[in-house]
PDB file of C-alpha atoms in Angstrom:
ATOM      1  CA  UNK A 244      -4.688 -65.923  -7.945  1.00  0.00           C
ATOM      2  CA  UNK A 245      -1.519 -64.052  -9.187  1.00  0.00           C
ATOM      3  CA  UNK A 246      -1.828 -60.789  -9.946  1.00  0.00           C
ATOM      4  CA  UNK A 247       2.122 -59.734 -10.125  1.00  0.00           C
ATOM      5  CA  UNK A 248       4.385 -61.844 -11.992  1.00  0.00           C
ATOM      6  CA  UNK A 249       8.312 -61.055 -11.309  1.00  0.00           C
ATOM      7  CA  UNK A 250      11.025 -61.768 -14.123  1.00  0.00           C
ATOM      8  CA  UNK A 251      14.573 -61.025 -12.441  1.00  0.00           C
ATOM      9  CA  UNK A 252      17.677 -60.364 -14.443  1.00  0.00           C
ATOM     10  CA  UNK A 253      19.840 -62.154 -11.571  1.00  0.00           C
ATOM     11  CA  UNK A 254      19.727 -63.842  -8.772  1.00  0.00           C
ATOM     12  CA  UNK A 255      20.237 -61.449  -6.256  1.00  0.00           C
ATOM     13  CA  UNK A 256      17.707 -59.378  -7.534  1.00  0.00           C
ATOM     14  CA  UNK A 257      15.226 -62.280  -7.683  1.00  0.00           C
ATOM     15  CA  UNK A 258      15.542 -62.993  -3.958  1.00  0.00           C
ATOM     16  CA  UNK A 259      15.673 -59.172  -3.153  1.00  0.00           C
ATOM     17  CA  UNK A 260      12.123 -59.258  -5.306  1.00  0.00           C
ATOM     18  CA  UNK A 261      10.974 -62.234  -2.742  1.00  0.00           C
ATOM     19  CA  UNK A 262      12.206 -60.583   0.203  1.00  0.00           C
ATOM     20  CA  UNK A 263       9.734 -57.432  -0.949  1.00  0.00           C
ATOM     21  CA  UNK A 264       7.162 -59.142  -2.037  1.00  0.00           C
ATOM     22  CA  UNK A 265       6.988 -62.674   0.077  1.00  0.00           C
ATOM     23  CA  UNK A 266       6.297 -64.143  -3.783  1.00  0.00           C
ATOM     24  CA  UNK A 267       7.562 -67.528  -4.305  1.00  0.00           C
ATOM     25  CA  UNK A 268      10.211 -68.808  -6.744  1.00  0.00           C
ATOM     26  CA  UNK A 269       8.493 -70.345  -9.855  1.00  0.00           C
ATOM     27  CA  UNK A 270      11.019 -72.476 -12.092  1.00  0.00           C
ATOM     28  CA  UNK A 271       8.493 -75.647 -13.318  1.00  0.00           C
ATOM     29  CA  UNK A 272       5.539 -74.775 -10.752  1.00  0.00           C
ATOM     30  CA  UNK A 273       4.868 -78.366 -10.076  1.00  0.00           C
ATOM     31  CA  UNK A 274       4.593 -77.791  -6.192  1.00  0.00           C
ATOM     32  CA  UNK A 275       3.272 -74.400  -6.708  1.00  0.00           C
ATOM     33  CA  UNK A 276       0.701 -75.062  -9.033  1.00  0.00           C
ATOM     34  CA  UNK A 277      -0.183 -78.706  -6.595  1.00  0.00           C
ATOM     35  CA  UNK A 278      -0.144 -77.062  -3.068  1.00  0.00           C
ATOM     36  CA  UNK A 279      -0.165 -72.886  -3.353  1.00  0.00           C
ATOM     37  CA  UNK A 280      -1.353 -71.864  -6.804  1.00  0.00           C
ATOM     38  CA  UNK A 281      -4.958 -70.492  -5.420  1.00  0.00           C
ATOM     39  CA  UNK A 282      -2.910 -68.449  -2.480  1.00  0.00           C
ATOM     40  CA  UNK A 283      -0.102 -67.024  -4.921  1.00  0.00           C
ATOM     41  CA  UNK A 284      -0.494 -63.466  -5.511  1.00  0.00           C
ATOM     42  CA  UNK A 285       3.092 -62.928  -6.411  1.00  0.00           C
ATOM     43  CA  UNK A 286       5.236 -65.177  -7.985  1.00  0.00           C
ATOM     44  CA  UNK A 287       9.091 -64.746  -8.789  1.00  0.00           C
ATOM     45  CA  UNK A 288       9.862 -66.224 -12.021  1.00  0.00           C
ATOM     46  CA  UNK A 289      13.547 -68.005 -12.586  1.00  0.00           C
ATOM     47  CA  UNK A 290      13.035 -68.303 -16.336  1.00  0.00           C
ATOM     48  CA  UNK A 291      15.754 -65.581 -17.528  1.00  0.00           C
ATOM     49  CA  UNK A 292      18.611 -66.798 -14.652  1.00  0.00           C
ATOM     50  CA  UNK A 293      21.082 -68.960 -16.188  1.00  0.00           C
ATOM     51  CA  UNK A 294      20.476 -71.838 -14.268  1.00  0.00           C
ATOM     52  CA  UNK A 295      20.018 -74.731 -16.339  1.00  0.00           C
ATOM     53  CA  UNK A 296      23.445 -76.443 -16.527  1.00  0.00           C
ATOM     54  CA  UNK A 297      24.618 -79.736 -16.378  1.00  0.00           C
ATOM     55  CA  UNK A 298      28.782 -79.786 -15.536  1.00  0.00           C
ATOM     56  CA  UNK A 299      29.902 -83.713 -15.463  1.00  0.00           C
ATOM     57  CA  UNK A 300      33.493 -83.676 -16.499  1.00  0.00           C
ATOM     58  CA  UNK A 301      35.814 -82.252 -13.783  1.00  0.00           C
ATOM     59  CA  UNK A 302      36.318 -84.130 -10.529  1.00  0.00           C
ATOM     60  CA  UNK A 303      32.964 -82.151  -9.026  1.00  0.00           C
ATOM     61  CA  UNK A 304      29.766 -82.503 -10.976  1.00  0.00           C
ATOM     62  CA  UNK A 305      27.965 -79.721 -11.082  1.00  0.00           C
ATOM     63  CA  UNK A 306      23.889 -79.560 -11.706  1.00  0.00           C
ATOM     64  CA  UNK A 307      22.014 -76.399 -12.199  1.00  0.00           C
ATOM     65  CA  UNK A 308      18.918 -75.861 -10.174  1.00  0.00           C
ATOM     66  CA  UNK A 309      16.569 -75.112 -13.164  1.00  0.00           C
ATOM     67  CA  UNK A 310      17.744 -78.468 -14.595  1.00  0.00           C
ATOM     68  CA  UNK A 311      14.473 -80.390 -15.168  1.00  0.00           C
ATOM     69  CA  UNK A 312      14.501 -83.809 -13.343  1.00  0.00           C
ATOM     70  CA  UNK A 313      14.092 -85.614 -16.588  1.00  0.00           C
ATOM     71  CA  UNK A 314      17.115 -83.836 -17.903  1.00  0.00           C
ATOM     72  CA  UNK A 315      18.863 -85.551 -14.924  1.00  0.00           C
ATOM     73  CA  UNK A 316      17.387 -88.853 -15.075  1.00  0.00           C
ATOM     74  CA  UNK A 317      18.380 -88.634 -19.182  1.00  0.00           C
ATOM     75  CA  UNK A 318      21.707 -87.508 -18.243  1.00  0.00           C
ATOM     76  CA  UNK A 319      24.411 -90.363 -19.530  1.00  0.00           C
ATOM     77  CA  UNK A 320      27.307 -88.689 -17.802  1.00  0.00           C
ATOM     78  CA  UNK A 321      25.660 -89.407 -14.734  1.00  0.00           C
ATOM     79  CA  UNK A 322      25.805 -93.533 -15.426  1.00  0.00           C
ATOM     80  CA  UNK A 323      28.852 -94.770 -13.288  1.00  0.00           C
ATOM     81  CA  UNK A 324      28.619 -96.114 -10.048  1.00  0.00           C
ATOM     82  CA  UNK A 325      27.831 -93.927  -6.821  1.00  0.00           C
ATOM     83  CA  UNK A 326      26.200 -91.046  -9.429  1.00  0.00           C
ATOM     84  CA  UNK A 327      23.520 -93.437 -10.871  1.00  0.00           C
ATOM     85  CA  UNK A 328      21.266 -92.996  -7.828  1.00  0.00           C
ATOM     86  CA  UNK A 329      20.676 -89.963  -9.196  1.00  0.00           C
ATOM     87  CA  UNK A 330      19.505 -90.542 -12.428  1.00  0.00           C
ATOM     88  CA  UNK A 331      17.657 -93.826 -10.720  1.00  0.00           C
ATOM     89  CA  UNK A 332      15.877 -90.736  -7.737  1.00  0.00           C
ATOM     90  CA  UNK A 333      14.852 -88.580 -10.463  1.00  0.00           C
ATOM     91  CA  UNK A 334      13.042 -91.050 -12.498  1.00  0.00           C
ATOM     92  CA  UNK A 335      11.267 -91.945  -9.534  1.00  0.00           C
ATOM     93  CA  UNK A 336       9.457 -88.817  -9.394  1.00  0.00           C
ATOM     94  CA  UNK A 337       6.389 -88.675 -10.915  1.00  0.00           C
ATOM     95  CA  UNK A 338       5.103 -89.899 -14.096  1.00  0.00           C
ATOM     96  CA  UNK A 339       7.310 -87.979 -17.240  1.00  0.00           C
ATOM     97  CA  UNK A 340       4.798 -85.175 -17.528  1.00  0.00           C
ATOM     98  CA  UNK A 341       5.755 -83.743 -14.054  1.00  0.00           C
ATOM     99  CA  UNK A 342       9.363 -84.647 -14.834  1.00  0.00           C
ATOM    100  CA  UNK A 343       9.566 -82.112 -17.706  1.00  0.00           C
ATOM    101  CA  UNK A 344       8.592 -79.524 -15.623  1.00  0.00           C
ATOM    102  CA  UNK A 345       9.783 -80.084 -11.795  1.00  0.00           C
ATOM    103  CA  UNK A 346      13.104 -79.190 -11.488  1.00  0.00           C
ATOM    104  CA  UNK A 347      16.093 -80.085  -9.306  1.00  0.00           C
ATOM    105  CA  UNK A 348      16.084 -76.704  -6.860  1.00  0.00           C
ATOM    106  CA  UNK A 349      12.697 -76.662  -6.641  1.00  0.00           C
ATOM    107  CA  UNK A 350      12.855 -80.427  -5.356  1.00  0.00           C
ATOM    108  CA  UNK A 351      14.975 -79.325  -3.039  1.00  0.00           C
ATOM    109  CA  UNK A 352      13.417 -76.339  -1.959  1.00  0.00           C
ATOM    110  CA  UNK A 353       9.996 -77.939  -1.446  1.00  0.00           C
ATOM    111  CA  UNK A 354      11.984 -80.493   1.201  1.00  0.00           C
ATOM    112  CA  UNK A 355       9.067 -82.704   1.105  1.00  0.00           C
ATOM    113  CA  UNK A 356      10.079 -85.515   3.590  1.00  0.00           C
ATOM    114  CA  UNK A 357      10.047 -87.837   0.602  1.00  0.00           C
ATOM    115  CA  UNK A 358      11.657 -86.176  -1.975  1.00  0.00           C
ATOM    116  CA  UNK A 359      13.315 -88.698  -4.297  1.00  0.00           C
ATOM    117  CA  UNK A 360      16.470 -86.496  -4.953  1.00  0.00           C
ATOM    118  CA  UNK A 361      17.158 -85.540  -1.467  1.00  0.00           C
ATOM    119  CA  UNK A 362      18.543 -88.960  -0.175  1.00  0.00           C
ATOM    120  CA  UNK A 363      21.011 -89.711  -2.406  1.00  0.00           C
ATOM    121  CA  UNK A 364      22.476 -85.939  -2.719  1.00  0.00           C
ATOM    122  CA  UNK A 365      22.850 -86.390   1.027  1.00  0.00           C
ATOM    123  CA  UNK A 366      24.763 -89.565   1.234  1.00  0.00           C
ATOM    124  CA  UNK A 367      26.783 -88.474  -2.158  1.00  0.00           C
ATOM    125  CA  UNK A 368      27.714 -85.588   0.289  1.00  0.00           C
ATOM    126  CA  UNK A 369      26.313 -83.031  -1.874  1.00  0.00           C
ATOM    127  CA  UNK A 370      26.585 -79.003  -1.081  1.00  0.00           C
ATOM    128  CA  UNK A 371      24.286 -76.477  -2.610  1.00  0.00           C
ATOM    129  CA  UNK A 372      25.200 -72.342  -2.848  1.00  0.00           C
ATOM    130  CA  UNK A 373      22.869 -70.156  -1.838  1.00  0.00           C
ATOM    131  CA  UNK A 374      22.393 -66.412  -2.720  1.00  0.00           C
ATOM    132  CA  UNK A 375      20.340 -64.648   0.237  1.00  0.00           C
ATOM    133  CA  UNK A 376      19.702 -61.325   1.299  1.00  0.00           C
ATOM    134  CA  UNK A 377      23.064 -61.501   2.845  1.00  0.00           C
ATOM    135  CA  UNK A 378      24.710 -62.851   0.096  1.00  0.00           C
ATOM    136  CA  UNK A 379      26.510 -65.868  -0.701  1.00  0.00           C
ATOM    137  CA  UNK A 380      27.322 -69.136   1.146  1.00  0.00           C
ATOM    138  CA  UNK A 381      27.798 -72.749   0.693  1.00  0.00           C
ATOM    139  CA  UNK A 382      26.358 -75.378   2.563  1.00  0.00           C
ATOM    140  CA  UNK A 383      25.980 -79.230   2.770  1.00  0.00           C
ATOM    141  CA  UNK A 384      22.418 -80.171   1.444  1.00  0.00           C
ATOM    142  CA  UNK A 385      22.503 -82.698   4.900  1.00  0.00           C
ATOM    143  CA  UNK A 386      22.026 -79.131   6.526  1.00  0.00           C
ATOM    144  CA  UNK A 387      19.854 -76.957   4.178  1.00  0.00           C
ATOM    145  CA  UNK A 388      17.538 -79.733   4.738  1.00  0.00           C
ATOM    146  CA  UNK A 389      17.517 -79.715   8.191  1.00  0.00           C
ATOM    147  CA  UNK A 390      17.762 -75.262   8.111  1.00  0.00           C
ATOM    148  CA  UNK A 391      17.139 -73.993   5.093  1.00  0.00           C
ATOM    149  CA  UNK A 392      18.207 -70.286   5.365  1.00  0.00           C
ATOM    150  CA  UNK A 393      14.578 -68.120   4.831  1.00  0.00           C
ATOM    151  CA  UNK A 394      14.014 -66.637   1.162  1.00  0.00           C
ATOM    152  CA  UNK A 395      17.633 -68.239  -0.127  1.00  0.00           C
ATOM    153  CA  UNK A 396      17.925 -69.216  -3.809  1.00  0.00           C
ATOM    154  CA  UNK A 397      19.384 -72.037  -4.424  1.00  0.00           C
ATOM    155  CA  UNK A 398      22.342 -71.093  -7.505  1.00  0.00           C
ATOM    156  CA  UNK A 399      24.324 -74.388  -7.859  1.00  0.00           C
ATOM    157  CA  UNK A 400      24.057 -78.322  -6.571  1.00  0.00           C
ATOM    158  CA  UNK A 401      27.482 -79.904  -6.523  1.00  0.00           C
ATOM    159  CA  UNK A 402      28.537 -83.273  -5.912  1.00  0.00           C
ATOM    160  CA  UNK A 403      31.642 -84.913  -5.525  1.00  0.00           C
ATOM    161  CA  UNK A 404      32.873 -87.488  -8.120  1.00  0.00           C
ATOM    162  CA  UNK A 405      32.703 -90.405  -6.063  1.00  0.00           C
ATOM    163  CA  UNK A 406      35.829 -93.046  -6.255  1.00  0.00           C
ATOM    164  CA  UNK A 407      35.690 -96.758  -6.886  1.00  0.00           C
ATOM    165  CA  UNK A 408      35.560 -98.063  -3.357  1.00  0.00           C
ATOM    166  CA  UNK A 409      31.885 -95.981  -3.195  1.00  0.00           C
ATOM    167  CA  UNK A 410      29.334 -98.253  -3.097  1.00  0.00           C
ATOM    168  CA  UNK A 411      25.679 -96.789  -3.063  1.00  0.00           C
ATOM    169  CA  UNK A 412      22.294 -97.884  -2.913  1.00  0.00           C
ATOM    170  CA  UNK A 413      18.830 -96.102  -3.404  1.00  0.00           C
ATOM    171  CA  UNK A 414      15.520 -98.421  -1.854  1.00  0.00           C
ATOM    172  CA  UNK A 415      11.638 -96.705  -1.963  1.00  0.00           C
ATOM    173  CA  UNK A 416       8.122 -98.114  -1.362  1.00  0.00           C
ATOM    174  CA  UNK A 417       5.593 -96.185  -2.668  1.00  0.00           C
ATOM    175  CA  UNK A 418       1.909 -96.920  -3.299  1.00  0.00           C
ATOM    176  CA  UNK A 419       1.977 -96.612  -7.083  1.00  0.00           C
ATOM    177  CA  UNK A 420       4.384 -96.128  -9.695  1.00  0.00           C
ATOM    178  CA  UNK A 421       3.618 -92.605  -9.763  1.00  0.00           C
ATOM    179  CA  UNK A 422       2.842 -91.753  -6.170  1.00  0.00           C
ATOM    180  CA  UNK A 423       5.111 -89.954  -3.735  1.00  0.00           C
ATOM    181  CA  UNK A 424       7.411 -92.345  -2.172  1.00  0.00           C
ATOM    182  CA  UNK A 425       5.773 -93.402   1.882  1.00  0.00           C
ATOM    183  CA  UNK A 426       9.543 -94.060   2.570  1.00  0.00           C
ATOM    184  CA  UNK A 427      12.555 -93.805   0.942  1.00  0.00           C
ATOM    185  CA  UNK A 428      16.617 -94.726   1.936  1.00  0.00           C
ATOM    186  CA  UNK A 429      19.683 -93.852   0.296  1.00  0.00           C
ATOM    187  CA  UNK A 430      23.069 -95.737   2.141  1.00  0.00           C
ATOM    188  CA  UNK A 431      26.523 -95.002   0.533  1.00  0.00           C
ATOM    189  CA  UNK A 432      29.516 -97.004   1.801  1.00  0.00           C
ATOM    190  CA  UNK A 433      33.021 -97.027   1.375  1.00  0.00           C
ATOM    191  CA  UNK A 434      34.726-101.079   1.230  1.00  0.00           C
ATOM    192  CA  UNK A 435      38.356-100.637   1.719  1.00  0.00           C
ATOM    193  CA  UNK A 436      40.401-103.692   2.391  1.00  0.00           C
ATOM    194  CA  UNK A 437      37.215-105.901   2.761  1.00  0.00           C
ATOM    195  CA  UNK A 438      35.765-103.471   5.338  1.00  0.00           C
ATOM    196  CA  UNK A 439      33.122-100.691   5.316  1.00  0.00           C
ATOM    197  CA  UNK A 440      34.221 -96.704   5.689  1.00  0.00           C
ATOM    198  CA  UNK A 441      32.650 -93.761   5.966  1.00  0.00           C
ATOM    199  CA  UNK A 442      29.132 -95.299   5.600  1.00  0.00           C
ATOM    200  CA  UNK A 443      26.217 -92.404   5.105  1.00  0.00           C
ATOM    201  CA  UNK A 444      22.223 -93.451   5.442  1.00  0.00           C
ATOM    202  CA  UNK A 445      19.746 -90.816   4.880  1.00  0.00           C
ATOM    203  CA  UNK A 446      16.372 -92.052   5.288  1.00  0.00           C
ATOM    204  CA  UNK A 447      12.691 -89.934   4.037  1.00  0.00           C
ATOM    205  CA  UNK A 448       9.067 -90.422   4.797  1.00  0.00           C
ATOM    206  CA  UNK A 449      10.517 -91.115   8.835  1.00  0.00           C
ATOM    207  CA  UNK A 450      10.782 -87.563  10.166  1.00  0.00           C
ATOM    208  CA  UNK A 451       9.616 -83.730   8.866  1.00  0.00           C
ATOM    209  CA  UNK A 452      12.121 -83.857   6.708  1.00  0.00           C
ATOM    210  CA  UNK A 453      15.171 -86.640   5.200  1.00  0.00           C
ATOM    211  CA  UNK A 454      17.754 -86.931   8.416  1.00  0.00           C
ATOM    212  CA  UNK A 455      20.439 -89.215   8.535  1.00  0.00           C
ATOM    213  CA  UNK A 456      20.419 -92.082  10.969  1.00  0.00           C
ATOM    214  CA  UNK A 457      24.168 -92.148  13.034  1.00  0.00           C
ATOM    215  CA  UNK A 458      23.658 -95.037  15.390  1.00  0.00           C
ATOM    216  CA  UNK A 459      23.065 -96.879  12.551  1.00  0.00           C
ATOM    217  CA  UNK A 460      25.759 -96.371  10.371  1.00  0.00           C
ATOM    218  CA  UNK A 461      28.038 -96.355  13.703  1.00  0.00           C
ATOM    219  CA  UNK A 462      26.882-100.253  13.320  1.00  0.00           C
ATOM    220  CA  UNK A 463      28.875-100.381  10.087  1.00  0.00           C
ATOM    221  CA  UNK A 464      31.737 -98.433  10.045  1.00  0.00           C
ATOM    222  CA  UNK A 465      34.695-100.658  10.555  1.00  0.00           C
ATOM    223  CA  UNK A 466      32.561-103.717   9.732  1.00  0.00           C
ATOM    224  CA  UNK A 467      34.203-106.749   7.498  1.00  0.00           C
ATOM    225  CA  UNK A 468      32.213-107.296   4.769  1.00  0.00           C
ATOM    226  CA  UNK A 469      33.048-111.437   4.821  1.00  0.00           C
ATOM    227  CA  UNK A 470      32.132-112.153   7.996  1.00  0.00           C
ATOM    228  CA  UNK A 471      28.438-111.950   9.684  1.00  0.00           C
ATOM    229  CA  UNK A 472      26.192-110.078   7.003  1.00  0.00           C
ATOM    230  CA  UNK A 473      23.422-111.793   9.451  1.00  0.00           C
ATOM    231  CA  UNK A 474      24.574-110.535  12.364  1.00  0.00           C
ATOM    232  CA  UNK A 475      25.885-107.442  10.757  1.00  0.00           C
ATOM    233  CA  UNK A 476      22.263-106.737   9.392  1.00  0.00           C
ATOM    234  CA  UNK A 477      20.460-107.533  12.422  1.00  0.00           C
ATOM    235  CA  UNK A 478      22.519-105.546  14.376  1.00  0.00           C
ATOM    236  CA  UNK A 479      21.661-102.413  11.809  1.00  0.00           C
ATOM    237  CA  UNK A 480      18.176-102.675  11.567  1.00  0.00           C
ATOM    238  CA  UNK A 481      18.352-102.445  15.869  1.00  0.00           C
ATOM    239  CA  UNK A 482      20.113 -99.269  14.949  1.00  0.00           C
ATOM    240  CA  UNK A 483      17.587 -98.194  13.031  1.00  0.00           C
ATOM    241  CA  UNK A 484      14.399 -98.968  14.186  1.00  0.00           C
ATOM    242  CA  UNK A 485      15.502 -97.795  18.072  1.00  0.00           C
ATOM    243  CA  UNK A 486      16.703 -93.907  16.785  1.00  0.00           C
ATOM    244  CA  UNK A 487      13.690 -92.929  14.309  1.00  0.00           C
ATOM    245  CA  UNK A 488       9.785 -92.142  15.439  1.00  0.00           C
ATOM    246  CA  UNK A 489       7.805 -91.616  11.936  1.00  0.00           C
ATOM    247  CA  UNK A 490       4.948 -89.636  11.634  1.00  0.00           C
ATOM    248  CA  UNK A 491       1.715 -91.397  10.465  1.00  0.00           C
ATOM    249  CA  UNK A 492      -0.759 -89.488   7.750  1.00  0.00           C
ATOM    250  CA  UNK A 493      -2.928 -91.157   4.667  1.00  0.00           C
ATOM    251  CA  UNK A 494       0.098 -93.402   3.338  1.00  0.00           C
ATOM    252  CA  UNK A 495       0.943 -95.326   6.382  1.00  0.00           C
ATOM    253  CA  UNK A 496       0.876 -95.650   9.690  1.00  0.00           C
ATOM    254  CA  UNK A 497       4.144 -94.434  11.999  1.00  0.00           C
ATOM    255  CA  UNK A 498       4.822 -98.647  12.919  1.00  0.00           C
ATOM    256  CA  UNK A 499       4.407 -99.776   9.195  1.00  0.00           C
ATOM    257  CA  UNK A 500       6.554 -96.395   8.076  1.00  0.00           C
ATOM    258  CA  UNK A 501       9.374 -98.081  10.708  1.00  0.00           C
ATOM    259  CA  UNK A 502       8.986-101.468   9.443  1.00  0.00           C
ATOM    260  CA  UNK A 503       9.087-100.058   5.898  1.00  0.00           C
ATOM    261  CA  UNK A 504      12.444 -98.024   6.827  1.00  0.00           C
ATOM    262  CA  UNK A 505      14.058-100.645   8.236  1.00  0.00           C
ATOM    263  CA  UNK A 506      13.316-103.398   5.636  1.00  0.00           C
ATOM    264  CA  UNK A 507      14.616-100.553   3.112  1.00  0.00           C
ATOM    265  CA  UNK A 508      17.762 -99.420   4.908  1.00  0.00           C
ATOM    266  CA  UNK A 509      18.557-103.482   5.245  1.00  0.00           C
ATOM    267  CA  UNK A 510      17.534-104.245   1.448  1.00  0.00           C
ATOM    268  CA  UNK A 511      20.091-100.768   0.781  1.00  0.00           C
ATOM    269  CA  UNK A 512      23.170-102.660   2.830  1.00  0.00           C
ATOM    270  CA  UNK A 513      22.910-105.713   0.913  1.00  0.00           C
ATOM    271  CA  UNK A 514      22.851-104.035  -2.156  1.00  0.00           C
ATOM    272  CA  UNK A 515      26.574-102.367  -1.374  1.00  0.00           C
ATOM    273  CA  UNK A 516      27.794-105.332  -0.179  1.00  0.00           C
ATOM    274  CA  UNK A 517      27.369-107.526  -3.174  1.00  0.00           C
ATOM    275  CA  UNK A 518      29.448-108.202  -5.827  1.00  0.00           C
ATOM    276  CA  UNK A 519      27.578-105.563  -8.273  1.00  0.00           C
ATOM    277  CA  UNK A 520      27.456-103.085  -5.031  1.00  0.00           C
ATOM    278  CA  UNK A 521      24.269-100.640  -5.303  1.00  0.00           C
TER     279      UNK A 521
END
């Protein structure tokens, strides 16, 4: 039950306050109140930080981790091609309730193995800034969720705006509508000159937490878009399926989470390599 309830005036002060305390961050409390609520005796409340922005016109979009996830999935800035995942993830989440109260940061924060948001911010090559004890630093959000630094606050998400060769493509299987997702993939691809660059996939629900997949998109980078999709695809879902091991809980077992992630990652390169991309 908690007992102490924190308001800080800034954000180094609120993660001073957790560093004291060992209080988590509140911002919607959908997590909180679902997983920790009864073991909370301190919480840290975000509710007076000015963290709720939404920054979509210079060449880096900008999103505010108090920004609810229905604010993002609402947000008509984020419409063109490459930033639509985003809206498309955070609609996933959930049922609309939950929406209006889970937030972006605390999405991330959580890093639940299938968070919605987290595969596409990845593959958009998406940073977040931190304030810690230490103070400030910037870091991809590939690597937060692979290390996230202990007790940091996350102050900012940024993402590039991506360019008209970006092609991008969110896939998830879940058991309901509202459910978490069992597994999710996110695959972003550049097609220059009828071949594919710089391709990203970041796959949840197939490790502790979302992870990238490089021998897979090694399989595509270089690739001609014209000339084998068969081959091309067969030859990425060997990628795949040979360089994850998924766990197995209530949702699935850890062979039908690897056929799941490999139909996905394959329905996610067909999708950027049509005509109307991802």
């Amino acid at each position: 039950m908690v007992q102490q309830f924190l308001r800080p005036a800034s954000p180094a002060e609120a993660v001073a306050f957790r560093k004291d305390t060992g209080g988590p961050f509140l911002a919607g409390g959908t997590d909180l109140n679902y997983r920790d609520s009864s073991k909370a005796t301190t919480v840290v409340s975000l509710a007076a930080l000015p963290l709720r922005f939404l920054r979509t016109d210079g060449p880096v979009i900008e999103l505010g981790p108090t920004v609810t996830l229905q604010e993002l999935a609402d947000h008509a800035a984020l419409g063109p091609v490459g930033l639509e995942v985003l809206r498309l993830a955070a609609n996933q989440v959930g049922n609309r309730s939950i929406r209006n109260l889970a937030t972006l940061g605390g999405s991330l924060g959580a890093n639940k193995s299938h968070g919605d948001v987290i595969p596409p911010l990845i593959v958009l090559d998406g940073t977040v800034s931190l304030v810690t004890d230490g103070g400030e630093q910037e870091m991809t959000v590939e690597h937060y969720v692979a290390a996230p630094p202990a007790g940091a606050l996350i102050v900012a998400v940024r993402v590039p705006r991506p360019d008209s060769a970006l092609q991008v493509a969110l896939q998830r299987f879940s058991r309901s509508a509202s459910d978490f997702a069992v597994v999710n993939a996110a695959l972003a691809v550049r097609v220059v000159a009828g071949k594919l660059a710089e391709p990203r996939l970041a796959l949840g629900g197939v490790a502790s937490t979302v992870v990238r997949v490089p021998e897979a998109e090694a399989v595509l980078a270089g690739a001609g878009v014209d000339q084998d999709l068969a081959g091309l695809l067969d030859r990425f879902s060997e990628a795949v399926a040979a360089n994850i091991t998924p766990p197995a809980d209530e949702r699935g077992s850890a062979s039908f989470r690897a056929d799941l992630a490999v139909t996905l990652a394959r329905r996610a390169l067909v999708a950027c390599t049509t005509e109307k991309g991802g």
